[in-house]
mmCIF file of C-alpha atoms and ligand atoms in Angstrom:
data_model
loop_
_atom_site.group_PDB
_atom_site.id
_atom_site.type_symbol
_atom_site.label_atom_id
_atom_site.label_comp_id
_atom_site.label_asym_id
_atom_site.label_seq_id
_atom_site.Cartn_x
_atom_site.Cartn_y
_atom_site.Cartn_z
ATOM 1 C CA MET A 1313 -19.103 15.916 94.666
ATOM 2 C CA SER A 1314 -17.965 19.430 93.572
ATOM 3 C CA ASP A 1315 -16.654 21.858 96.209
ATOM 4 C CA PRO A 1316 -19.376 23.328 98.507
ATOM 5 C CA ILE A 1317 -20.699 26.752 97.699
ATOM 6 C CA TYR A 1318 -21.725 28.870 100.644
ATOM 7 C CA VAL A 1319 -24.073 31.805 100.748
ATOM 8 C CA THR A 1320 -21.129 34.123 100.977
ATOM 9 C CA GLN A 1321 -17.378 34.168 101.111
ATOM 10 C CA PRO A 1322 -15.493 37.167 102.535
ATOM 11 C CA PHE A 1323 -13.302 39.255 100.187
ATOM 12 C CA LEU A 1324 -9.760 39.262 101.511
ATOM 13 C CA PRO A 1325 -7.064 41.529 99.876
ATOM 14 C CA PRO A 1326 -3.611 40.079 99.056
ATOM 15 C CA LEU A 1327 -2.020 39.112 102.371
ATOM 16 C CA SER A 1328 1.255 40.955 101.420
ATOM 17 C CA GLU A 1329 -0.681 44.269 101.403
ATOM 18 C CA PHE A 1330 -1.809 43.664 105.038
ATOM 19 C CA VAL A 1331 1.615 42.645 106.296
ATOM 20 C CA SER A 1332 3.087 46.139 106.091
ATOM 21 C CA LEU A 1333 0.126 47.450 108.120
ATOM 22 C CA LEU A 1334 0.781 44.813 110.718
ATOM 23 C CA GLU A 1335 4.423 45.832 110.826
ATOM 24 C CA THR A 1336 3.354 49.380 111.680
ATOM 25 C CA ILE A 1337 1.196 48.069 114.585
ATOM 26 C CA TRP A 1338 4.084 45.845 115.751
ATOM 27 C CA SER A 1339 6.465 48.757 115.938
ATOM 28 C CA SER A 1340 4.023 51.273 117.445
ATOM 29 C CA LYS A 1341 2.552 48.812 119.936
ATOM 30 C CA ILE A 1342 -0.678 50.783 119.789
ATOM 31 C CA LEU A 1343 -3.282 47.940 119.569
ATOM 32 C CA THR A 1344 -6.552 49.707 120.439
ATOM 33 C CA ASN A 1345 -8.245 52.742 122.139
ATOM 34 C CA GLN A 1346 -8.780 55.014 119.199
ATOM 35 C CA GLY A 1347 -5.202 54.668 117.811
ATOM 36 C CA PRO A 1348 -3.869 56.040 114.508
ATOM 37 C CA PHE A 1349 -5.450 53.418 112.242
ATOM 38 C CA HIS A 1350 -8.794 53.952 113.978
ATOM 39 C CA GLN A 1351 -8.546 57.679 113.387
ATOM 40 C CA GLN A 1352 -7.451 57.260 109.753
ATOM 41 C CA PHE A 1353 -10.222 54.753 109.030
ATOM 42 C CA GLU A 1354 -12.883 57.071 110.471
ATOM 43 C CA ALA A 1355 -11.539 59.909 108.335
ATOM 44 C CA ARG A 1356 -11.497 57.773 105.194
ATOM 45 C CA LEU A 1357 -15.047 56.536 105.825
ATOM 46 C CA ARG A 1358 -16.250 60.124 106.347
ATOM 47 C CA GLY A 1359 -14.955 60.920 102.846
ATOM 48 C CA TYR A 1360 -16.150 57.725 101.206
ATOM 49 C CA LEU A 1361 -19.694 57.917 102.741
ATOM 50 C CA GLY A 1362 -19.911 61.707 102.513
ATOM 51 C CA VAL A 1363 -20.915 62.104 106.212
ATOM 52 C CA GLU A 1364 -19.581 64.369 108.869
ATOM 53 C CA HIS A 1365 -19.715 62.088 111.939
ATOM 54 C CA ILE A 1366 -18.827 58.443 112.207
ATOM 55 C CA SER A 1367 -17.833 56.320 115.167
ATOM 56 C CA LEU A 1368 -16.251 52.890 114.631
ATOM 57 C CA THR A 1369 -17.429 49.968 116.760
ATOM 58 C CA ALA A 1370 -16.488 46.362 117.452
ATOM 59 C CA ASN A 1371 -19.477 45.010 115.528
ATOM 60 C CA GLY A 1372 -22.899 45.950 114.116
ATOM 61 C CA MET A 1373 -25.037 44.929 117.030
ATOM 62 C CA LEU A 1374 -23.113 47.096 119.456
ATOM 63 C CA ALA A 1375 -23.271 49.896 116.831
ATOM 64 C CA LEU A 1376 -27.060 49.727 117.095
ATOM 65 C CA GLU A 1377 -26.961 49.627 120.850
ATOM 66 C CA ALA A 1378 -24.655 52.618 120.858
ATOM 67 C CA ALA A 1379 -27.015 54.456 118.544
ATOM 68 C CA LEU A 1380 -29.964 53.679 120.740
ATOM 69 C CA GLY A 1381 -27.976 54.618 123.880
ATOM 70 C CA ALA A 1382 -26.942 57.995 122.465
ATOM 71 C CA LEU A 1383 -30.481 59.365 122.408
ATOM 72 C CA PRO A 1384 -32.728 59.982 125.515
ATOM 73 C CA LEU A 1385 -35.171 57.187 124.605
ATOM 74 C CA SER A 1386 -37.714 55.393 126.753
ATOM 75 C CA GLY A 1387 -40.827 53.352 125.982
ATOM 76 C CA GLU A 1388 -41.678 51.745 122.665
ATOM 77 C CA VAL A 1389 -39.734 51.400 119.454
ATOM 78 C CA VAL A 1390 -41.608 50.524 116.280
ATOM 79 C CA THR A 1391 -39.449 48.076 114.207
ATOM 80 C CA THR A 1392 -39.525 45.302 111.653
ATOM 81 C CA PRO A 1393 -39.886 41.641 112.428
ATOM 82 C CA TYR A 1394 -38.095 40.819 109.149
ATOM 83 C CA SER A 1395 -34.451 41.070 110.028
ATOM 84 C CA PHE A 1396 -31.500 39.406 111.684
ATOM 85 C CA VAL A 1397 -32.122 38.934 115.408
ATOM 86 C CA ALA A 1398 -29.531 41.561 116.284
ATOM 87 C CA THR A 1399 -32.028 44.303 115.428
ATOM 88 C CA THR A 1400 -34.663 43.398 118.022
ATOM 89 C CA HIS A 1401 -32.124 42.221 120.621
ATOM 90 C CA ALA A 1402 -30.421 45.640 120.491
ATOM 91 C CA ILE A 1403 -33.727 47.374 121.197
ATOM 92 C CA ARG A 1404 -34.599 45.020 124.064
ATOM 93 C CA ARG A 1405 -31.077 45.092 125.567
ATOM 94 C CA SER A 1406 -31.330 48.959 125.558
ATOM 95 C CA GLY A 1407 -34.263 48.692 127.893
ATOM 96 C CA LEU A 1408 -36.835 49.568 125.211
ATOM 97 C CA GLU A 1409 -39.960 47.730 124.056
ATOM 98 C CA PRO A 1410 -39.949 46.515 120.494
ATOM 99 C CA VAL A 1411 -43.302 46.887 118.680
ATOM 100 C CA PHE A 1412 -43.520 45.077 115.362
ATOM 101 C CA ALA A 1413 -44.963 46.618 112.202
ATOM 102 C CA ASP A 1414 -45.430 44.681 108.963
ATOM 103 C CA VAL A 1415 -43.222 44.981 105.864
ATOM 104 C CA SER A 1416 -44.048 45.937 102.293
ATOM 105 C CA PRO A 1417 -44.482 43.029 99.854
ATOM 106 C CA VAL A 1418 -42.397 44.936 97.290
ATOM 107 C CA ASP A 1419 -39.007 45.054 99.094
ATOM 108 C CA LEU A 1420 -39.739 43.430 102.516
ATOM 109 C CA ASN A 1421 -38.746 46.706 104.241
ATOM 110 C CA ILE A 1422 -40.904 48.136 107.012
ATOM 111 C CA ASP A 1423 -44.113 49.575 105.639
ATOM 112 C CA PRO A 1424 -44.587 53.271 106.658
ATOM 113 C CA ILE A 1425 -48.394 52.772 106.840
ATOM 114 C CA ALA A 1426 -47.950 49.909 109.241
ATOM 115 C CA VAL A 1427 -45.528 52.023 111.247
ATOM 116 C CA GLU A 1428 -48.011 54.841 111.616
ATOM 117 C CA ARG A 1429 -50.689 52.393 112.847
ATOM 118 C CA ALA A 1430 -48.223 51.025 115.492
ATOM 119 C CA ILE A 1431 -47.362 54.464 116.976
ATOM 120 C CA THR A 1432 -48.840 55.183 120.455
ATOM 121 C CA PRO A 1433 -48.165 57.945 123.009
ATOM 122 C CA ARG A 1434 -45.421 55.686 124.367
ATOM 123 C CA THR A 1435 -43.498 55.435 121.093
ATOM 124 C CA CYS A 1436 -40.099 57.108 121.160
ATOM 125 C CA ALA A 1437 -38.361 55.882 118.008
ATOM 126 C CA ILE A 1438 -38.477 53.959 114.810
ATOM 127 C CA VAL A 1439 -35.793 51.359 113.990
ATOM 128 C CA ALA A 1440 -36.004 50.463 110.349
ATOM 129 C CA VAL A 1441 -33.687 48.049 108.413
ATOM 130 C CA HIS A 1442 -32.539 48.534 104.862
ATOM 131 C CA CYS A 1443 -33.052 44.887 104.270
ATOM 132 C CA TYR A 1444 -30.633 43.194 101.775
ATOM 133 C CA GLY A 1445 -29.311 46.738 101.187
ATOM 134 C CA ASN A 1446 -32.564 47.864 99.553
ATOM 135 C CA PRO A 1447 -33.540 51.322 100.758
ATOM 136 C CA CYS A 1448 -36.510 51.780 103.056
ATOM 137 C CA ASP A 1449 -39.026 54.444 102.026
ATOM 138 C CA VAL A 1450 -36.776 57.040 103.618
ATOM 139 C CA ASP A 1451 -38.947 60.035 102.785
ATOM 140 C CA ALA A 1452 -42.136 58.562 104.212
ATOM 141 C CA LEU A 1453 -40.299 57.409 107.385
ATOM 142 C CA GLU A 1454 -38.703 60.805 107.866
ATOM 143 C CA ALA A 1455 -42.027 62.576 107.480
ATOM 144 C CA LEU A 1456 -43.638 60.212 109.991
ATOM 145 C CA ALA A 1457 -40.783 60.607 112.507
ATOM 146 C CA LYS A 1458 -41.030 64.405 112.227
ATOM 147 C CA ARG A 1459 -44.821 64.438 112.527
ATOM 148 C CA HIS A 1460 -44.842 62.304 115.679
ATOM 149 C CA GLY A 1461 -41.621 63.643 117.179
ATOM 150 C CA LEU A 1462 -39.783 60.317 117.033
ATOM 151 C CA ALA A 1463 -36.119 59.441 116.596
ATOM 152 C CA LEU A 1464 -35.377 57.625 113.332
ATOM 153 C CA ILE A 1465 -32.624 55.023 113.507
ATOM 154 C CA TYR A 1466 -31.577 52.805 110.620
ATOM 155 C CA ASP A 1467 -30.056 49.374 111.009
ATOM 156 C CA ALA A 1468 -27.897 49.773 107.926
ATOM 157 C CA ALA A 1469 -25.999 46.545 108.489
ATOM 158 C CA HIS A 1470 -26.612 45.601 104.835
ATOM 159 C CA ALA A 1471 -26.347 49.018 103.297
ATOM 160 C CA PHE A 1472 -22.627 49.881 103.109
ATOM 161 C CA GLY A 1473 -21.801 51.295 99.692
ATOM 162 C CA VAL A 1474 -25.469 51.780 98.639
ATOM 163 C CA ARG A 1475 -26.276 55.211 97.208
ATOM 164 C CA HIS A 1476 -29.830 56.471 97.180
ATOM 165 C CA LYS A 1477 -31.275 59.781 95.835
ATOM 166 C CA GLY A 1478 -27.675 60.973 95.313
ATOM 167 C CA ARG A 1479 -26.516 60.220 98.895
ATOM 168 C CA SER A 1480 -24.925 57.323 100.661
ATOM 169 C CA LEU A 1481 -27.912 55.363 102.116
ATOM 170 C CA PRO A 1482 -26.545 55.152 105.656
ATOM 171 C CA SER A 1483 -26.497 58.978 105.813
ATOM 172 C CA PHE A 1484 -30.313 59.056 106.161
ATOM 173 C CA GLY A 1485 -32.042 59.178 109.526
ATOM 174 C CA ASP A 1486 -30.821 60.543 112.896
ATOM 175 C CA LEU A 1487 -28.378 57.650 113.238
ATOM 176 C CA SER A 1488 -27.428 54.597 111.169
ATOM 177 C CA ALA A 1489 -25.649 51.464 112.328
ATOM 178 C CA LEU A 1490 -23.319 49.551 109.990
ATOM 179 C CA SER A 1491 -21.860 46.052 110.203
ATOM 180 C CA PHE A 1492 -18.480 45.100 108.865
ATOM 181 C CA HIS A 1493 -18.874 41.416 109.830
ATOM 182 C CA ALA A 1494 -17.114 38.767 107.789
ATOM 183 C CA THR A 1495 -20.339 37.955 105.896
ATOM 184 C CA LYS A 1496 -21.017 41.497 104.927
ATOM 185 C CA VAL A 1497 -20.329 43.293 101.630
ATOM 186 C CA PHE A 1498 -17.448 45.217 103.326
ATOM 187 C CA ASN A 1499 -15.739 43.409 106.155
ATOM 188 C CA THR A 1500 -13.108 44.103 108.818
ATOM 189 C CA PHE A 1501 -13.398 40.501 110.128
ATOM 190 C CA GLU A 1502 -15.733 41.859 112.858
ATOM 191 C CA GLY A 1503 -16.586 45.513 113.052
ATOM 192 C CA GLY A 1504 -19.206 48.152 112.641
ATOM 193 C CA ALA A 1505 -19.885 51.864 112.816
ATOM 194 C CA VAL A 1506 -22.509 54.411 113.758
ATOM 195 C CA ILE A 1507 -23.145 57.357 111.428
ATOM 196 C CA ALA A 1508 -24.379 60.259 113.515
ATOM 197 C CA GLY A 1509 -26.272 63.305 112.308
ATOM 198 C CA SER A 1510 -24.635 65.569 114.872
ATOM 199 C CA ALA A 1511 -21.346 66.144 116.678
ATOM 200 C CA ASP A 1512 -23.152 65.704 120.047
ATOM 201 C CA ASN A 1513 -24.489 62.262 119.039
ATOM 202 C CA LYS A 1514 -21.012 61.225 117.790
ATOM 203 C CA ALA A 1515 -19.508 62.397 121.123
ATOM 204 C CA ALA A 1516 -22.136 60.417 123.041
ATOM 205 C CA ILE A 1517 -21.347 57.279 121.033
ATOM 206 C CA ASP A 1518 -17.646 57.750 121.445
ATOM 207 C CA ARG A 1519 -18.183 57.860 125.223
ATOM 208 C CA LEU A 1520 -20.603 54.979 125.387
ATOM 209 C CA LYS A 1521 -18.362 52.637 123.433
ATOM 210 C CA ASN A 1522 -15.508 53.435 125.744
ATOM 211 C CA PHE A 1523 -17.156 52.521 129.073
ATOM 212 C CA GLY A 1524 -18.823 56.025 129.449
ATOM 213 C CA ILE A 1525 -15.431 57.571 130.033
ATOM 214 C CA THR A 1526 -15.078 61.302 129.231
ATOM 215 C CA SER A 1527 -11.604 61.915 130.586
ATOM 216 C CA GLU A 1528 -8.993 60.101 132.696
ATOM 217 C CA THR A 1529 -11.005 60.863 135.882
ATOM 218 C CA THR A 1530 -14.480 61.385 134.596
ATOM 219 C CA ILE A 1531 -16.937 58.647 133.895
ATOM 220 C CA SER A 1532 -20.168 60.285 132.835
ATOM 221 C CA SER A 1533 -22.433 57.403 131.919
ATOM 222 C CA VAL A 1534 -22.941 53.641 132.111
ATOM 223 C CA GLY A 1535 -21.139 52.637 128.906
ATOM 224 C CA PHE A 1536 -19.752 49.440 127.563
ATOM 225 C CA ASN A 1537 -16.775 48.325 125.490
ATOM 226 C CA ALA A 1538 -17.499 48.478 121.759
ATOM 227 C CA LYS A 1539 -14.148 49.836 120.491
ATOM 228 C CA MET A 1540 -12.730 48.717 117.198
ATOM 229 C CA SER A 1541 -9.175 47.473 117.515
ATOM 230 C CA GLU A 1542 -6.267 48.863 115.445
ATOM 231 C CA ILE A 1543 -5.968 45.547 113.518
ATOM 232 C CA ASN A 1544 -9.614 45.763 112.319
ATOM 233 C CA ALA A 1545 -9.229 49.477 111.538
ATOM 234 C CA ALA A 1546 -6.013 48.873 109.544
ATOM 235 C CA PHE A 1547 -7.734 46.040 107.689
ATOM 236 C CA GLY A 1548 -10.731 48.290 106.922
ATOM 237 C CA LEU A 1549 -8.433 50.950 105.400
ATOM 238 C CA LEU A 1550 -7.025 48.282 103.089
ATOM 239 C CA GLN A 1551 -10.444 46.839 102.258
ATOM 240 C CA LEU A 1552 -11.702 50.245 101.263
ATOM 241 C CA GLU A 1553 -9.173 50.374 98.498
ATOM 242 C CA HIS A 1554 -10.591 47.195 96.974
ATOM 243 C CA PHE A 1555 -14.239 47.916 97.602
ATOM 244 C CA GLU A 1556 -15.213 49.338 94.155
ATOM 245 C CA THR A 1557 -13.762 46.244 92.482
ATOM 246 C CA CYS A 1558 -15.804 44.023 94.876
ATOM 247 C CA ILE A 1559 -18.975 45.835 93.909
ATOM 248 C CA GLN A 1560 -18.256 45.418 90.197
ATOM 249 C CA LEU A 1561 -17.690 41.669 90.719
ATOM 250 C CA ARG A 1562 -20.911 41.394 92.704
ATOM 251 C CA ARG A 1563 -22.780 43.312 90.026
ATOM 252 C CA ARG A 1564 -21.740 40.700 87.439
ATOM 253 C CA VAL A 1565 -23.109 37.885 89.698
ATOM 254 C CA ASP A 1566 -26.391 39.827 90.228
ATOM 255 C CA ARG A 1567 -26.840 40.389 86.513
ATOM 256 C CA HIS A 1568 -26.250 36.846 85.611
ATOM 257 C CA TYR A 1569 -28.838 35.628 88.159
ATOM 258 C CA ARG A 1570 -31.411 38.195 86.971
ATOM 259 C CA GLU A 1571 -30.866 37.161 83.311
ATOM 260 C CA ALA A 1572 -31.182 33.493 84.133
ATOM 261 C CA LEU A 1573 -34.044 33.495 86.685
ATOM 262 C CA SER A 1574 -36.271 36.411 85.742
ATOM 263 C CA GLY A 1575 -39.403 34.915 84.147
ATOM 264 C CA VAL A 1576 -38.972 31.442 85.746
ATOM 265 C CA LYS A 1577 -42.417 30.416 86.729
ATOM 266 C CA GLY A 1578 -42.957 30.727 90.435
ATOM 267 C CA LEU A 1579 -39.848 32.646 91.277
ATOM 268 C CA ARG A 1580 -40.008 36.365 92.241
ATOM 269 C CA LEU A 1581 -36.861 38.491 92.332
ATOM 270 C CA ILE A 1582 -36.768 41.683 94.318
ATOM 271 C CA ALA A 1583 -36.140 44.578 91.958
ATOM 272 C CA HIS A 1584 -33.473 47.146 92.698
ATOM 273 C CA ALA A 1585 -35.128 50.383 93.830
ATOM 274 C CA ALA A 1586 -35.299 53.449 91.576
ATOM 275 C CA ASP A 1587 -32.689 56.173 91.994
ATOM 276 C CA THR A 1588 -30.371 53.715 93.767
ATOM 277 C CA GLU A 1589 -26.873 52.375 93.168
ATOM 278 C CA PRO A 1590 -27.041 48.962 94.919
ATOM 279 C CA ASN A 1591 -24.234 47.056 96.683
ATOM 280 C CA TYR A 1592 -25.488 43.601 95.587
ATOM 281 C CA SER A 1593 -24.966 42.272 99.076
ATOM 282 C CA TYR A 1594 -27.702 39.515 98.943
ATOM 283 C CA PHE A 1595 -29.586 37.746 96.211
ATOM 284 C CA PRO A 1596 -32.986 37.012 97.746
ATOM 285 C CA LEU A 1597 -35.544 34.901 95.802
ATOM 286 C CA LEU A 1598 -39.194 34.434 96.734
ATOM 287 C CA VAL A 1599 -40.364 30.902 95.888
ATOM 288 C CA GLU A 1600 -44.049 31.241 95.173
ATOM 289 C CA GLU A 1601 -46.749 28.595 95.239
ATOM 290 C CA ASP A 1602 -46.556 27.929 91.530
ATOM 291 C CA PHE A 1603 -42.859 27.069 91.529
ATOM 292 C CA ARG A 1604 -41.923 23.420 90.803
ATOM 293 C CA CYS A 1605 -41.285 22.754 94.555
ATOM 294 C CA SER A 1606 -41.564 24.455 97.892
ATOM 295 C CA ARG A 1607 -38.849 26.814 99.269
ATOM 296 C CA ASP A 1608 -37.739 24.195 101.820
ATOM 297 C CA GLU A 1609 -37.580 21.512 99.162
ATOM 298 C CA LEU A 1610 -35.480 23.801 97.020
ATOM 299 C CA TYR A 1611 -33.217 24.589 99.949
ATOM 300 C CA GLU A 1612 -32.685 20.877 100.595
ATOM 301 C CA GLU A 1613 -32.188 19.996 96.929
ATOM 302 C CA LEU A 1614 -29.470 22.622 96.672
ATOM 303 C CA LYS A 1615 -27.794 21.362 99.858
ATOM 304 C CA GLN A 1616 -27.755 17.848 98.407
ATOM 305 C CA VAL A 1617 -25.529 19.188 95.574
ATOM 306 C CA GLY A 1618 -23.309 21.206 97.942
ATOM 307 C CA ILE A 1619 -24.989 24.582 97.518
ATOM 308 C CA TYR A 1620 -25.671 26.204 100.865
ATOM 309 C CA ALA A 1621 -28.328 28.872 100.175
ATOM 310 C CA ARG A 1622 -29.800 30.519 103.311
ATOM 311 C CA ARG A 1623 -33.342 31.388 104.498
ATOM 312 C CA TYR A 1624 -32.452 34.867 105.683
ATOM 313 C CA PHE A 1625 -34.487 35.870 107.777
ATOM 314 C CA TYR A 1626 -36.267 32.748 108.908
ATOM 315 C CA PRO A 1627 -37.600 32.414 111.579
ATOM 316 C CA LEU A 1628 -39.415 35.703 111.767
ATOM 317 C CA LEU A 1629 -38.321 37.647 114.858
ATOM 318 C CA SER A 1630 -41.955 38.043 116.049
ATOM 319 C CA ASN A 1631 -42.200 34.203 116.121
ATOM 320 C CA ILE A 1632 -39.094 33.433 118.298
ATOM 321 C CA PRO A 1633 -39.580 32.669 121.979
ATOM 322 C CA SER A 1634 -38.068 35.995 123.158
ATOM 323 C CA TYR A 1635 -40.677 38.098 121.362
ATOM 324 C CA GLN A 1636 -43.647 35.852 120.346
ATOM 325 C CA ASP A 1637 -45.723 36.965 123.368
ATOM 326 C CA LEU A 1638 -45.647 40.617 122.468
ATOM 327 C CA PRO A 1639 -49.085 41.871 121.434
ATOM 328 C CA SER A 1640 -47.581 43.200 118.149
ATOM 329 C CA ALA A 1641 -46.194 39.746 117.322
ATOM 330 C CA ARG A 1642 -49.564 38.237 116.460
ATOM 331 C CA GLN A 1643 -49.287 36.477 113.038
ATOM 332 C CA ASP A 1644 -52.528 38.036 111.707
ATOM 333 C CA GLU A 1645 -51.088 41.492 112.364
ATOM 334 C CA LEU A 1646 -47.956 40.740 110.304
ATOM 335 C CA PRO A 1647 -49.346 38.849 107.181
ATOM 336 C CA VAL A 1648 -46.726 39.996 104.720
ATOM 337 C CA ALA A 1649 -43.685 39.267 106.844
ATOM 338 C CA ASN A 1650 -45.119 35.844 107.862
ATOM 339 C CA ALA A 1651 -45.725 34.886 104.285
ATOM 340 C CA ALA A 1652 -42.318 36.121 103.111
ATOM 341 C CA VAL A 1653 -40.250 34.091 105.635
ATOM 342 C CA GLU A 1654 -41.869 30.947 104.349
ATOM 343 C CA ARG A 1655 -40.862 31.781 100.753
ATOM 344 C CA ILE A 1656 -37.472 33.475 100.986
ATOM 345 C CA LEU A 1657 -34.164 31.917 99.922
ATOM 346 C CA CYS A 1658 -30.941 33.883 99.536
ATOM 347 C CA LEU A 1659 -28.683 32.498 96.805
ATOM 348 C CA PRO A 1660 -24.817 32.675 97.080
ATOM 349 C CA ILE A 1661 -23.342 35.956 95.978
ATOM 350 C CA TYR A 1662 -19.806 37.186 96.566
ATOM 351 C CA PRO A 1663 -16.983 38.687 94.452
ATOM 352 C CA SER A 1664 -15.131 35.480 93.750
ATOM 353 C CA LEU A 1665 -18.104 33.377 92.809
ATOM 354 C CA SER A 1666 -17.075 31.980 89.371
ATOM 355 C CA THR A 1667 -19.540 31.836 86.456
ATOM 356 C CA HIS A 1668 -19.060 28.079 86.454
ATOM 357 C CA ASP A 1669 -20.207 27.807 90.078
ATOM 358 C CA GLN A 1670 -23.033 30.272 89.467
ATOM 359 C CA ASP A 1671 -24.254 28.185 86.598
ATOM 360 C CA ARG A 1672 -24.327 25.174 88.939
ATOM 361 C CA ILE A 1673 -26.493 27.176 91.328
ATOM 362 C CA ILE A 1674 -28.797 28.347 88.529
ATOM 363 C CA GLU A 1675 -29.209 24.788 87.193
ATOM 364 C CA GLY A 1676 -29.942 23.570 90.680
ATOM 365 C CA VAL A 1677 -32.606 26.227 91.129
ATOM 366 C CA ILE A 1678 -34.222 25.632 87.811
ATOM 367 C CA GLY A 1679 -34.195 21.870 88.495
ATOM 368 C CA ARG A 1680 -31.894 20.522 85.870
ATOM 369 C CA GLY A 1681 -30.059 18.500 88.520
ATOM 370 C CA PRO A 1682 -26.414 18.980 89.575
ATOM 371 C CA GLY A 1683 -24.474 21.060 86.926
HETATM 372 N N1 LIG B 2304 -28.498 43.917 111.730
HETATM 373 C C1 LIG B 2304 -28.666 43.187 110.695
HETATM 374 C C2 LIG B 2304 -29.821 43.459 109.762
HETATM 375 C C3 LIG B 2304 -27.790 42.082 110.371
HETATM 376 O O1 LIG B 2304 -27.918 41.313 109.339
HETATM 377 C C4 LIG B 2304 -26.745 41.818 111.311
HETATM 378 C C5 LIG B 2304 -25.831 40.731 111.006
HETATM 379 C C6 LIG B 2304 -26.598 42.699 112.396
HETATM 380 C C7 LIG B 2304 -27.516 43.729 112.620
HETATM 381 C C8 LIG B 2304 -25.464 42.548 113.401
HETATM 382 O O2 LIG B 2304 -24.184 42.835 112.839
HETATM 383 P P1 LIG B 2304 -22.911 42.170 113.520
HETATM 384 O O3 LIG B 2304 -23.042 42.336 115.033
HETATM 385 O O4 LIG B 2304 -22.879 40.668 113.115
HETATM 386 O O5 LIG B 2304 -21.764 42.910 112.980
HETATM 387 C C9 LIG B 2304 -24.542 36.049 109.806
HETATM 388 C C10 LIG B 2304 -23.659 36.979 110.504
HETATM 389 O O6 LIG B 2304 -23.026 36.422 111.692
HETATM 390 C C11 LIG B 2304 -24.373 38.272 110.872
HETATM 391 O O7 LIG B 2304 -23.351 39.195 111.041
HETATM 392 C C12 LIG B 2304 -25.312 38.722 109.804
HETATM 393 N N2 LIG B 2304 -26.101 39.870 110.224
HETATM 394 C C13 LIG B 2304 -26.262 37.598 109.427
HETATM 395 C C14 LIG B 2304 -27.212 38.061 108.361
HETATM 396 O O8 LIG B 2304 -25.553 36.465 108.957
HETATM 397 P P2 LIG B 2304 -24.933 33.456 110.096
HETATM 398 O O9 LIG B 2304 -25.194 32.763 111.322
HETATM 399 O O10 LIG B 2304 -25.841 33.257 108.957
HETATM 400 O O11 LIG B 2304 -23.420 33.280 109.619
HETATM 401 P P3 LIG B 2304 -22.585 31.954 109.264
HETATM 402 O O12 LIG B 2304 -21.486 31.846 110.218
HETATM 403 O O13 LIG B 2304 -23.537 30.855 109.104
HETATM 404 O O14 LIG B 2304 -22.022 32.406 107.802
HETATM 405 C C15 LIG B 2304 -22.675 32.201 106.656
HETATM 406 C C16 LIG B 2304 -21.713 31.680 105.570
HETATM 407 O O15 LIG B 2304 -20.682 32.627 105.336
HETATM 408 C C17 LIG B 2304 -20.976 30.430 105.971
HETATM 409 O O16 LIG B 2304 -21.713 29.321 105.601
HETATM 410 C C18 LIG B 2304 -19.684 30.504 105.311
HETATM 411 C C19 LIG B 2304 -19.429 31.945 105.130
HETATM 412 N N3 LIG B 2304 -18.418 32.497 106.092
HETATM 413 C C20 LIG B 2304 -18.845 32.956 107.314
HETATM 414 C C21 LIG B 2304 -17.911 33.411 108.234
HETATM 415 C C22 LIG B 2304 -18.407 33.894 109.552
HETATM 416 C C23 LIG B 2304 -17.100 32.517 105.694
HETATM 417 O O17 LIG B 2304 -16.758 32.135 104.602
HETATM 418 N N4 LIG B 2304 -16.173 33.027 106.562
HETATM 419 C C24 LIG B 2304 -16.602 33.501 107.854
HETATM 420 O O18 LIG B 2304 -15.678 33.988 108.606
HETATM 421 O O19 LIG B 2304 -25.007 34.938 110.558
#
């Protein structure tokens, strides 16, 4: 059998380029606690993302917890059930109550009309996800948040490098949380960041991620440890130099899939949004009823030939034991999300995916057997 193909493969720059950065760390012996690489990486990201305030974190989930912890929130948070489990867990672990609202059938992002219906006097915030890197309806969500006096936080774990309406997508909202996990479009092995709309929020996040410490003798809040180490920050600096090349390589893969699979009976591709420069982080397919087989049969068929597509984000978060008893988790209240998780399949996409391997995947999907 041919080599396995996984849903993603992290981009790694030439090792020789990283060694000199490691030598710097070895000689300085500064390993963590906002050292020089941490500061340089924050500065470079501010420039790249066109934002004023950013705080690096150890991973994307803690970035989201830090974002939620930076604001004076209590009560209910309206959020999507169609995401990775970190989104809802971060809300719950912050002592807040997740309230699910359905998603739009067009892009599987939270539907502002459903959000408005879910708002009660106890709602304090909206946590929306730019799912697969496709922008939420940022204007409608901002208007809603303003009208109801709510905080607007984006889980932008998939959105690094996306530009929307002339701005970097993670710059929308009061706060956005990024993930730099190995499986993400931009990785620092593990890592993340919060983009803050104000210096005060950035300061609150900097404190929270450092145990709530303000100075050597002042501990002003109950924080945690979510600091990014120097090794991850140095690696991020290097990764940034290669990022545009990675996006171009991903664009090639995305185009080839779209050319080969658009118009195949029973397959629906999610279109790139208008006024958007995508990051091509995922390639989601919806396997409709009139396709030659079901989504799960397709998933198994591909696995048989060594292609490991993934059903992101199955199961739906409103259907897992931790959340299924919430009143907002009722399946009839979330028809679009419940239907989508039964149909979704994410095909492999990453910079080093060869055309040969991609053709194997396409042939497997279309049903011409192993390529
Ligand atoms: N919000 C959203 C919307 C998210 O999607 C995520 C994370 C978060 C928040 C939280 O961010 P972090 O705290 O993770 O920074 C993965 C990732 O672990 C997770 O980061 C990601 N979302 C989620 C969508 O996917 P798995 O369980 O699917 O990963 P895994 O280990 O099965 O990896 C998938 C494939 O990638 C493997 O088959 C092979 C390849 N791979 C993976 C790793 C880890 C590699 O080639 N090298 C690697 O090091 O969850």
